[in-house]
Coordinates of C-alpha atoms in Angstrom, one line a residue:
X13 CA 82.8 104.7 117.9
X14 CA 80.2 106.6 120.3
X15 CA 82.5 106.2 123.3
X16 CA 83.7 109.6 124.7
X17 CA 87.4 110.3 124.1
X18 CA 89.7 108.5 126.9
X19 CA 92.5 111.3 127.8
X20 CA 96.0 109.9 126.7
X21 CA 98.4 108.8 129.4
X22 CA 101.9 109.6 127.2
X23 CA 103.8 107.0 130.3
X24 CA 101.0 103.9 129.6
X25 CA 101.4 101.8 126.9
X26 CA 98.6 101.4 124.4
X27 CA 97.7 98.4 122.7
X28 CA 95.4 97.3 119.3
X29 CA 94.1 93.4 119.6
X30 CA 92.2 92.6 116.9
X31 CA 89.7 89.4 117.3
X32 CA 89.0 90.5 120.8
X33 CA 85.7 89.6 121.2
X34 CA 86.2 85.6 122.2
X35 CA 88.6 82.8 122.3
X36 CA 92.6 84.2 121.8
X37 CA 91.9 87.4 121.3
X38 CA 89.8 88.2 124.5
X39 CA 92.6 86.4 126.1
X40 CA 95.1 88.6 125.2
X41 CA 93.2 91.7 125.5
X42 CA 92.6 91.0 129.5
X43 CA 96.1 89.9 130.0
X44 CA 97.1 93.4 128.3
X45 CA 94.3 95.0 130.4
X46 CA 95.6 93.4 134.2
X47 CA 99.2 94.3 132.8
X48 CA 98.2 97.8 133.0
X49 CA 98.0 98.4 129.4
X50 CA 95.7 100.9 127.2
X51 CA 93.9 97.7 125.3
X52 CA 91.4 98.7 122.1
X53 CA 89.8 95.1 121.1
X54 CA 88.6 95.4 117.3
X55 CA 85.5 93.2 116.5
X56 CA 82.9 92.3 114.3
X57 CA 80.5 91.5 117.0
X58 CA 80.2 92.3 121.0
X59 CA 82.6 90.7 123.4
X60 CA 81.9 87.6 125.7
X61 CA 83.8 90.0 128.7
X62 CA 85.1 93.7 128.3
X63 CA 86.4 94.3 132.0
X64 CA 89.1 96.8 131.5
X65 CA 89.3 97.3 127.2
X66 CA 87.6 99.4 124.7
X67 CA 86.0 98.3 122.2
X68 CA 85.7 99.1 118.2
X69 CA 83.2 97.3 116.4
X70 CA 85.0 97.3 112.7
X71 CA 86.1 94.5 109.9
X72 CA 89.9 93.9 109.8
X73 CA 89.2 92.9 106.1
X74 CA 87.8 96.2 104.8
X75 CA 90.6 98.8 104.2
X76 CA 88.5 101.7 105.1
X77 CA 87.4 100.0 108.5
X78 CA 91.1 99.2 109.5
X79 CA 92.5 102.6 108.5
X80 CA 89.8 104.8 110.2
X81 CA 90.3 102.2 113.4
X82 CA 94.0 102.5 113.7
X83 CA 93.3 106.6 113.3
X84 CA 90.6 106.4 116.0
X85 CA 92.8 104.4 118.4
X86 CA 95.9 107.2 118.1
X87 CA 93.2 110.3 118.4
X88 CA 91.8 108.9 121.7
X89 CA 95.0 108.0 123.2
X90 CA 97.8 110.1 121.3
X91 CA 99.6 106.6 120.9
X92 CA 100.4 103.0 119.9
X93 CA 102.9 101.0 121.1
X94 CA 101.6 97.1 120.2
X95 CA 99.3 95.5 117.5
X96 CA 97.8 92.2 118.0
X97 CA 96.6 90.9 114.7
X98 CA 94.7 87.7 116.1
X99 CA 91.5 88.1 113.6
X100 CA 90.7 84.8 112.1
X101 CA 88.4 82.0 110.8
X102 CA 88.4 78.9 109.7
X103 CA 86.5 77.3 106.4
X104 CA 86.6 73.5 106.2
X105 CA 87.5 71.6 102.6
X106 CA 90.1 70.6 100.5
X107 CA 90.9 72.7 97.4
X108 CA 88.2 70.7 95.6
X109 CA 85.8 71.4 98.2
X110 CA 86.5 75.2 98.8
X111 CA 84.5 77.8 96.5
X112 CA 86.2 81.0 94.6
X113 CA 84.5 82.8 97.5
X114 CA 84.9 81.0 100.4
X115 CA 88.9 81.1 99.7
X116 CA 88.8 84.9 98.7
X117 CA 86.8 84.8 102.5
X118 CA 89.3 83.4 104.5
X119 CA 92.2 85.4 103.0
X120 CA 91.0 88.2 103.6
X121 CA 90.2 87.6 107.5
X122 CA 92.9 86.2 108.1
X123 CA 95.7 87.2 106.5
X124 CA 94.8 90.4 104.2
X125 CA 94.2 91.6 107.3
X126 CA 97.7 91.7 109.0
X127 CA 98.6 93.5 106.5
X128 CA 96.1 96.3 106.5
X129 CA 96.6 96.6 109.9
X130 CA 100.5 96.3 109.6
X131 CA 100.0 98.9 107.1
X132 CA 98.2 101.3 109.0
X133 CA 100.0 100.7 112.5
X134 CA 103.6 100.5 111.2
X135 CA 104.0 104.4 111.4
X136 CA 102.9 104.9 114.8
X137 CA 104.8 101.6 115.9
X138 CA 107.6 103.3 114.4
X139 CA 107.3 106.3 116.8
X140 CA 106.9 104.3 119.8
X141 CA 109.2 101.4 118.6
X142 CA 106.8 99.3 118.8
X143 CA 105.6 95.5 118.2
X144 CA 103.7 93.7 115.8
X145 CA 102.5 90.2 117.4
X146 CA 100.8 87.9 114.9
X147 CA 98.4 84.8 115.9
X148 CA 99.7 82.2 113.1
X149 CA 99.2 78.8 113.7
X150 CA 101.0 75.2 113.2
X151 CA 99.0 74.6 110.4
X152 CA 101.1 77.1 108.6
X153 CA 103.9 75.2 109.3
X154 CA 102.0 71.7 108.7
X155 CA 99.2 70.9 107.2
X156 CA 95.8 69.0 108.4
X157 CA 93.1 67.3 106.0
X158 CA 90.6 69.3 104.8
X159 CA 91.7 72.9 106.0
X160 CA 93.0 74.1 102.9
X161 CA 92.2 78.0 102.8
X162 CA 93.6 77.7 106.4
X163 CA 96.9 76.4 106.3
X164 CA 97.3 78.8 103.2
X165 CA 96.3 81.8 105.3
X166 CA 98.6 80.8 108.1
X167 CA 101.7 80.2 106.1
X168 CA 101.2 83.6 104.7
X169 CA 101.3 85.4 108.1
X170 CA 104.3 83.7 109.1
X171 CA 106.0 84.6 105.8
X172 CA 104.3 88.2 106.2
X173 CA 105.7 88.6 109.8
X174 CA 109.4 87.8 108.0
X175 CA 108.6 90.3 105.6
X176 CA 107.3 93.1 108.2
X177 CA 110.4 92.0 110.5
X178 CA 113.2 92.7 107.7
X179 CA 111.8 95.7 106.1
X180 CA 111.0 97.3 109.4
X181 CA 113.0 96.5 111.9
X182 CA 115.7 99.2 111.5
X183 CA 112.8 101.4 112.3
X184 CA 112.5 100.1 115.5
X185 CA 109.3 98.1 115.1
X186 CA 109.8 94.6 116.5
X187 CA 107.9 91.6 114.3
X188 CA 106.9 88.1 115.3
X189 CA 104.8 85.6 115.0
X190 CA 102.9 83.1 117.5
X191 CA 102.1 79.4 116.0
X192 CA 100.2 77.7 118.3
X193 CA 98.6 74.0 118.0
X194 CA 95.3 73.5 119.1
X195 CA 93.7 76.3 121.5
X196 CA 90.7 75.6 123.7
X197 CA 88.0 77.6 122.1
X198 CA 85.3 78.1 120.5
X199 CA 86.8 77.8 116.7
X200 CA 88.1 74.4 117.9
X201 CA 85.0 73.4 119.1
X202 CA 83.8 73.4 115.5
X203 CA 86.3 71.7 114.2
X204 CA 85.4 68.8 116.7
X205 CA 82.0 68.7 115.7
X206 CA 82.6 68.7 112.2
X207 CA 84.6 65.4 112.3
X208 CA 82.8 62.3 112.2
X209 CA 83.4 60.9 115.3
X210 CA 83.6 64.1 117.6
X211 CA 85.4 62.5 120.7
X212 CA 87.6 60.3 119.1
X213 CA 88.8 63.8 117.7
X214 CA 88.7 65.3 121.1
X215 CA 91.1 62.9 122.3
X216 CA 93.4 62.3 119.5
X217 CA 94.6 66.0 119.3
X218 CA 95.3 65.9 122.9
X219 CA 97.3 62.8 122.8
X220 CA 99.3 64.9 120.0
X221 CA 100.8 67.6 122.0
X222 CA 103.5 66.6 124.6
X223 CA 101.8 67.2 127.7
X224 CA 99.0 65.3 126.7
X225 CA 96.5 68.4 126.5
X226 CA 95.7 71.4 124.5
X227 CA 96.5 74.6 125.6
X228 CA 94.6 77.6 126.9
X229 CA 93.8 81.0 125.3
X230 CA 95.6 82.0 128.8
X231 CA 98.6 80.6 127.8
X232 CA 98.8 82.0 125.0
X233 CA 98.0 85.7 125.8
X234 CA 101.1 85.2 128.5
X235 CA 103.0 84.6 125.6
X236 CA 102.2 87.6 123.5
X237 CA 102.3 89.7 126.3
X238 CA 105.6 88.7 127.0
X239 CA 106.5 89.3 123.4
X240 CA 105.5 92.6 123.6
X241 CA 107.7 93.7 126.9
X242 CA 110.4 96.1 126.6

């Protein structure tokens, strides 16, 4: 929040990832970035690569951190035109298995936070007709063993970005969702190593997905991008 005020460009478009520091959401934030977007990545801890985006150190689960972040985005640059609400974690265990807490935890990462940011975005999107992009996943459409809290969280941000699309959208803000399987980072990493037999795992989810691989953070950022176009 130290970071001297960038002067607003009213003709460049200007662009809230959350989850920026690794994996997706540094994806997505460079791919903004290169495209010649105003990109503000929103993290809990310091990015892996900041070339070209600002960064906000904040937690998308804490009301007060996302509404003075939104607020500090729109003073420096006058604007906001896309929200990328990419923020997440993941908690292994079955209902049995997950605590009170560690439930309450991943709701509130990942899916009370698209709607605090939602919240707080929404009337500024609605000034520059603006887009909401979501990071769901498959497992809100599925489910997997043992990722309970996850598939929960997901499901809700893909009924959320329904919600968001129908009340808002005669305002002008756009609303979707992204549901990508299994993403080459760091988050998936874990999940490998937490299943008994690693490489078995490794290879089994690639031999679920049609081309016979998993797909890149890259490939994913191209598609939110694209989303977000005029």
């Amino acid at each position: 929040m130290n970071d001297p005020p960038a002067v607003p460009l009213p003709d460049c478009k200007v662009a809230l990832v959350t989850g920026a520091s690794r994996g997706i959401g540094a994806a997505i934030a460079q791919r903004f970035a290169r495209e010649g977007v105003r990109v503000v990545g929103v993290s809990r801890t310091e990015p892996e690569r900041a070339g070209g985006v600002e960064f906000l150190r904040a937690d998308v689960s804490r009301p007060e951190d996302v509404e003075r972040t939104v607020a500090e985005v729109v003073r420096r640059h006058g604007r906001l035109d896309v929200l990328i609400n990419n923020a997440a974690i993941e908690h292994e265990g079955t209902v049995i298995d997950t605590t009170v807490e560690e439930w309450d935890h991943v709701m509130a990462v990942n899916l009370r936070s698209v709607f605090l940011c939602a919240k707080h975005a929404i009337p500024h999107l609605g000034k520059s007709r603006g887009v909401i992009v979501n990071i769901a996943s498959i497992d809100g459409l599925w489910a997997e063993p043992s990722l309970a809290a996850y598939c929960a969280a997901k499901g809700g941000v893909i009924a959320l970005s329904r919600a968001i699309a129908i009340d808002h959208g005669h305002e002008g803000v756009r609303c979707m969702c992204i549901c990508p399987s299994y993403v080459g980072t760091d988050m998936l990493e874990q999940f490998y190593d937490a299943q008994s037999d690693p490489p078995v795992a490794r290879s089994e989810a690639a031999g679920r997905h049609p081309l016979g691989r998993i797909s890149t953070p890259d490939e994913v950022a191209a598609m939110a991008v694209w989303l977000s176009s005029d």
